[in-house]
Amino acid sequence: MSAADFTPNPYLPEYLQQIEQQRAVEAALLSRRSFIKVTGLAGGGLVLAMSIGPGAEKAAAQAAVSKTFAANPYVQIRADGKIVLFAKNPEVGQGVKTSLPMIVAEELDADWQQVEVQQSVIDAALYGPQVAGGSTSTPTNWDPLRRAGATARAMLVSAAAKTWSVPESELSTENSVVRHAASNRSASYGELAAVAATLPVPDAASVTLKPRSSYRLLGKRITGVDNEKIVRGEPLFGIDQRVPGMVFATFTKAPAIGARAVSANLAEIRALPGVKDAFIVTESGNPIIFSPAGPTVLSGVAILANSTWAAMQAKKQLQVTWDESGASRDSWTGAVAQAKAIAAKPAAKVLGEGGNVDGAFAAGETVEALYTYHYVSHADLEPQNCTAWFKGDSIEIWRRRKRRRPPSMASRRCSACRKTGSRCTSCAAAAVSVAGSRTTAFAKWPPSPNRPAASR
Amino acid sequence: MLSLDVNGKTFEVGDDVDPKTPLLWVLRDALGLVGTKYGCGVGQCSACTVHLNGVPIQSCQVPAESAVGQRITTIEGLSATGAPLTAVQQAWIEEDVPQCGYCQAGQIMRATALLARTPKPTDEQIDTDMAASICRCGTYTRIRKAIHNAAAKLAKTGGAS
């Protein structure tokens, strides 16, 4: 499926139409790739036709993608020369939406001017862990992304060798072009895409990587790929998502972890201007035991209104009776006291020894200070928020977060559903996790039938 | 019914919106102009900065009803979609200012107003004027650089962006 084959819902704002279109195209390509895995071919339209749409749509999609080349989930080369690179990790200001695709582009020998970067879907089977944390995005992705780019490049070189009946060793690549110097022939990646798509995918471990000395892109300053959207104020962040008929909600959490909302002045709140509904959210799981994949829904009170402001104003009038009998007793004062007590004790264990510490202190001037820092979250400027679009049989969620891993489905059921093995609406909602401070990506439950089975 | 002049267009805001709602929320929730950002909601961060008759204001602190009959400009109004960027927007890209990018709409609106008033600001003037806009990523040095860059661009074109 190509962008041209997608019929957008005319009732959606333009940017949502674009997102929907992007998702349709990505889903088609990804499904094609899952088939590719089995056959070992980069694939063309024929493969795609097996997994999407009835009759005429199928044929149209087949014609449209047969000229698009996707060697792996990171690279897509279209017949018009456009190179789409997928950024897998959340962009939270560290620049990975630009730098990770640059790694692919370097090994691909792509012309950066032809590159369009898109945020990838969240899919552990395709991309592995998709998180931002510990400055690990670049080191952990360096090798896989180089190989992703080099694999695609190798296939484009093979395509040219096959087309011109010349040995691959006589070919060179630069700026999205394969050259045969001996015969003065050249072809753009776009021109080679259709042939490359029919070739076997080489083993990523065996592809030749460029030596550092021949890097053209890495080490150069490349302006951030989202900069234009940012300076134009285009919708880019989690909080910018808008869906048809959207209402705005606040959620009032318990004052202590593990406390439960028993009752609230809900009737009074519902009567306030702009308020559409207010209700108590029943907790599930055990919020005291932190588990990244855990089935935790905190108890609290939700207020739904026709604007964020109306919801916030109503929240000021909210009175909740909490049951704190099962709540955590942890507190900041308690944590400080505990830290002081531990620090006052002699070291329980020497972890390492080296140099002459006492001598160094005795020899020079010493400065003493004690720094403490209170317990805070990342304190980012964008407030915590989440947009959910319930469509009857599915729910899509946009979130701004560092962790993009979809939680394990098995662990995401409420107690009632765990017994029956089914999944109620709230379990389905909890099962979806989507990301990125800047995000156009989102997950969907239930997954689209043509997504790879391994992603579920 | 409120009638607001935003980016040169007239928007009618329905009776379901309290006229005392801060301009920020009318822009974002009623008009769908989400380029203007919500950071703190209490006039501390300036992520919500828009222009009222060319003057930078924190839209979270201004009731929508008090903006009636005045000229409101948001980040979306600096240059139309697809149209050339202003000197400030261009400079922001050239100097690669944004990191997470969340505060930058407010920074750009404030910088645009500063340059309209002070075409060739000193570092000190920039720091004093821009101090109201908080950046969690700490892009201040590049913001300063971008403002100088934009000032130079504007000087060349005689002030027209």
XYZ file of N, CA, C and O in Angstrom, chain B residues 36-118:
332
model
N 0.655 26.454 20.767
C 0.866 27.165 22.027
C 0.815 26.133 23.152
O -0.142 25.385 23.256
N 1.871 26.102 23.967
C 2.000 25.001 24.911
C 1.598 25.331 26.341
O 1.787 26.450 26.814
N 1.090 24.317 27.009
C 0.766 24.381 28.435
C 1.943 23.794 29.201
O 2.292 22.629 29.020
N 2.573 24.622 30.042
C 3.671 24.113 30.856
C 3.285 24.077 32.315
O 3.100 23.018 32.897
N 3.118 25.258 32.912
C 2.851 25.314 34.348
C 1.445 25.799 34.668
O 0.894 25.467 35.708
N 0.875 26.615 33.811
C -0.470 27.132 34.052
C -0.541 28.228 35.098
O -1.625 28.702 35.423
N 0.602 28.630 35.642
C 0.584 29.650 36.700
C 1.518 30.824 36.386
O 1.989 31.516 37.282
N 1.772 31.039 35.102
C 2.554 32.209 34.721
C 4.020 32.152 35.117
O 4.650 33.188 35.320
N 4.588 30.969 35.220
C 5.981 30.843 35.630
C 6.921 30.440 34.495
O 8.112 30.706 34.559
N 6.412 29.748 33.469
C 7.344 29.138 32.505
C 7.322 29.805 31.122
O 8.260 29.668 30.353
N 6.227 30.478 30.773
C 6.094 31.176 29.484
C 6.045 30.266 28.255
O 6.188 30.728 27.134
N 5.813 28.974 28.461
C 5.644 28.085 27.303
C 4.411 28.503 26.493
O 4.318 28.216 25.308
N 3.474 29.199 27.159
C 2.189 29.547 26.532
C 2.211 30.924 25.883
O 1.155 31.462 25.560
N 3.398 31.492 25.688
C 3.501 32.870 25.186
C 2.895 33.040 23.784
O 3.206 32.285 22.862
N 2.004 34.026 23.671
C 1.462 34.446 22.370
C 1.589 35.971 22.313
O 1.991 36.602 23.292
N 1.273 36.559 21.191
C 1.298 38.018 21.092
C -0.117 38.584 21.163
O -1.029 38.057 20.517
N -0.273 39.616 21.949
C -1.520 40.367 21.981
C -1.159 41.749 21.441
O -0.417 42.490 22.090
N -1.628 42.057 20.259
C -1.243 43.299 19.571
C 0.282 43.411 19.484
O 0.851 44.486 19.695
N 0.936 42.299 19.231
C 2.384 42.306 19.043
C 3.196 42.214 20.327
O 4.413 42.094 20.277
N 2.517 42.252 21.463
C 3.229 42.211 22.748
C 3.154 40.784 23.316
O 2.079 40.187 23.338
N 4.298 40.235 23.774
C 4.246 38.862 24.302
C 3.502 38.796 25.634
O 3.767 39.599 26.526
N 2.567 37.858 25.723
C 1.839 37.661 26.983
C 1.787 36.167 27.286
O 1.934 35.335 26.388
N 1.586 35.856 28.557
C 1.396 34.453 28.937
C -0.089 34.146 28.799
O -0.910 34.647 29.567
N -0.425 33.308 27.812
C -1.848 33.105 27.513
C -2.569 32.320 28.607
O -3.793 32.311 28.645
N -1.821 31.692 29.515
C -2.485 30.975 30.612
C -2.986 31.946 31.670
O -3.739 31.565 32.556
N -2.552 33.223 31.583
C -2.910 34.208 32.599
C -3.940 35.231 32.109
O -4.288 36.144 32.842
N -4.376 35.077 30.860
C -5.278 36.076 30.289
C -6.637 35.447 29.999
O -6.736 34.525 29.191
N -7.707 35.924 30.652
C -9.031 35.378 30.330
C -9.368 35.680 28.870
O -9.092 36.779 28.385
N -9.957 34.703 28.199
C -10.239 34.862 26.773
C -11.064 36.117 26.495
O -10.842 36.810 25.510
N -12.007 36.429 27.386
C -12.906 37.572 27.138
C -12.133 38.891 27.049
O -12.540 39.809 26.344
N -10.975 38.962 27.737
C -10.222 40.223 27.701
C -9.388 40.354 26.429
O -8.789 41.389 26.171
N -9.352 39.277 25.622
C -8.610 39.347 24.360
C -9.532 39.680 23.179
O -9.080 39.799 22.044
N -10.827 39.832 23.474
C -11.784 40.169 22.408
C -11.442 41.547 21.830
O -11.130 42.475 22.574
N -11.463 41.630 20.513
C -11.194 42.918 19.869
C -9.708 43.233 19.768
O -9.331 44.303 19.303
N -8.860 42.313 20.210
C -7.423 42.535 20.113
C -6.818 41.542 19.123
O -7.407 40.523 18.829
N -5.637 41.871 18.670
C -4.978 41.053 17.660
C -4.137 39.970 18.358
O -3.142 40.263 19.003
N -4.551 38.701 18.210
C -3.828 37.595 18.844
C -2.977 36.900 17.774
O -3.473 36.560 16.706
N -1.701 36.698 18.071
C -0.844 35.940 17.154
C -0.246 34.760 17.915
O 0.315 34.935 18.993
N -0.387 33.565 17.326
C 0.218 32.380 17.934
C 1.376 31.923 17.044
O 1.565 32.453 15.949
N 2.093 30.916 17.494
C 3.221 30.370 16.719
C 2.765 29.969 15.310
O 3.495 30.145 14.332
N 1.533 29.462 15.202
C 1.010 29.056 13.888
C 0.833 30.252 12.962
O 0.750 30.092 11.744
N 0.754 31.458 13.550
C 0.485 32.644 12.758
C 1.739 33.361 12.275
O 1.651 34.337 11.541
N 2.918 32.902 12.705
C 4.156 33.580 12.281
C 4.360 33.427 10.781
O 4.717 34.359 10.084
N 4.193 32.194 10.288
C 4.248 31.976 8.841
C 3.277 30.848 8.524
O 3.238 29.851 9.233
N 2.502 31.054 7.492
C 1.471 30.066 7.152
C 2.117 28.733 6.785
O 3.285 28.690 6.391
N 1.350 27.638 6.915
C 1.848 26.316 6.559
C 2.401 26.322 5.133
O 1.725 26.766 4.218
N 3.634 25.871 4.990
C 4.230 25.812 3.659
C 4.857 27.128 3.218
O 5.692 27.147 2.316
N 4.471 28.229 3.838
C 5.040 29.544 3.476
C 6.443 29.653 4.067
O 6.788 28.922 4.990
N 7.266 30.569 3.516
C 8.626 30.706 4.045
C 8.614 31.039 5.540
O 7.702 31.702 6.023
N 9.637 30.564 6.225
C 9.740 30.814 7.654
C 10.207 32.241 7.906
O 10.847 32.859 7.052
N 9.906 32.753 9.090
C 10.413 34.077 9.462
C 11.902 33.945 9.780
O 12.424 32.829 9.951
N 12.554 35.104 9.901
C 13.989 35.096 10.201
C 14.268 34.365 11.518
O 15.239 33.618 11.635
N 13.399 34.571 12.500
C 13.598 33.923 13.807
C 13.451 32.407 13.659
O 14.280 31.637 14.157
N 12.418 31.976 12.952
C 12.221 30.528 12.757
C 13.407 29.907 12.018
O 13.892 28.837 12.379
N 13.857 30.599 10.981
C 15.015 30.096 10.211
C 16.249 29.981 11.092
O 16.958 28.979 11.071
N 16.489 31.033 11.882
C 17.667 31.044 12.753
C 17.592 29.909 13.766
O 18.600 29.279 14.092
N 16.378 29.624 14.231
C 16.183 28.546 15.211
C 16.593 27.195 14.606
O 17.156 26.348 15.279
N 16.295 27.010 13.334
C 16.665 25.761 12.664
C 18.177 25.739 12.416
O 18.852 24.741 12.679
N 18.698 26.869 11.916
C 20.135 26.916 11.610
C 20.995 26.669 12.840
O 22.016 25.992 12.770
N 20.576 27.229 13.969
C 21.377 27.052 15.187
C 20.981 25.763 15.924
O 21.532 25.458 16.975
N 20.026 25.031 15.367
C 19.598 23.755 15.954
C 19.228 23.947 17.428
O 19.692 23.207 18.289
N 18.400 24.933 17.684
C 18.076 25.282 19.071
C 17.295 24.191 19.812
O 17.661 23.816 20.912
N 16.220 23.640 19.224
C 15.369 22.757 20.024
C 16.060 21.467 20.458
O 16.815 20.871 19.680
N 15.808 21.087 21.692
C 16.176 19.725 22.094
C 14.859 18.955 22.182
O 14.445 18.383 21.185
N 14.170 18.977 23.336
C 12.857 18.319 23.313
C 11.870 19.178 22.526
O 10.938 18.678 21.925
N 12.071 20.488 22.546
C 11.273 21.384 21.709
C 10.020 21.941 22.347
O 9.353 22.787 21.766
N 9.688 21.464 23.527
C 8.386 21.808 24.099
C 8.224 23.292 24.409
O 7.162 23.844 24.220
N 9.285 23.951 24.857
C 9.172 25.369 25.234
C 9.373 26.295 24.050
O 9.212 27.509 24.175
N 9.800 25.751 22.912
C 10.342 26.608 21.855
C 9.321 27.530 21.203
O 9.666 28.615 20.747
N 8.045 27.131 21.166
C 7.040 28.046 20.604
C 7.022 29.330 21.421
O 7.022 30.438 20.874
N 7.047 29.178 22.739
C 7.054 30.341 23.628
C 8.330 31.160 23.452
O 8.296 32.392 23.417
N 9.461 30.472 23.323
C 10.748 31.169 23.154
C 10.730 31.978 21.851
O 11.181 33.123 21.811
N 10.233 31.354 20.786
C 10.223 32.017 19.471
C 9.287 33.227 19.490
O 9.604 34.280 18.934
N 8.135 33.094 20.135
C 7.205 34.226 20.199
C 7.848 35.382 20.964
O 7.755 36.541 20.568
N 8.533 35.069 22.061
C 9.170 36.116 22.856
C 10.325 36.756 22.081
O 10.474 37.973 22.056
N 11.131 35.917 21.416
C 12.276 36.442 20.661
C 11.804 37.322 19.503
O 12.398 38.358 19.202
N 10.702 36.912 18.869
C 10.152 37.686 17.748
C 9.738 39.082 18.226
O 10.024 40.089 17.570
N 9.090 39.126 19.375
C 8.653 40.414 19.924
C 9.862 41.257 20.337
O 9.890 42.469 20.137
N 10.875 40.594 20.895
C 12.086 41.316 21.311
C 12.738 42.006 20.114
O 13.095 43.189 20.187
N 12.868 41.263 19.009
C 13.542 41.821 17.837
C 12.720 42.930 17.170
O 13.280 43.827 16.542
N 11.403 42.854 17.318
C 10.561 43.923 16.753
C 10.808 45.223 17.506
O 10.762 46.307 16.941
N 11.089 45.086 18.780
C 11.295 46.233 19.659
C 12.752 46.701 19.641
O 13.065 47.874 19.619
N 13.650 45.688 19.698
C 15.090 45.942 19.799
C 15.783 45.187 18.669
O 16.139 44.028 18.844
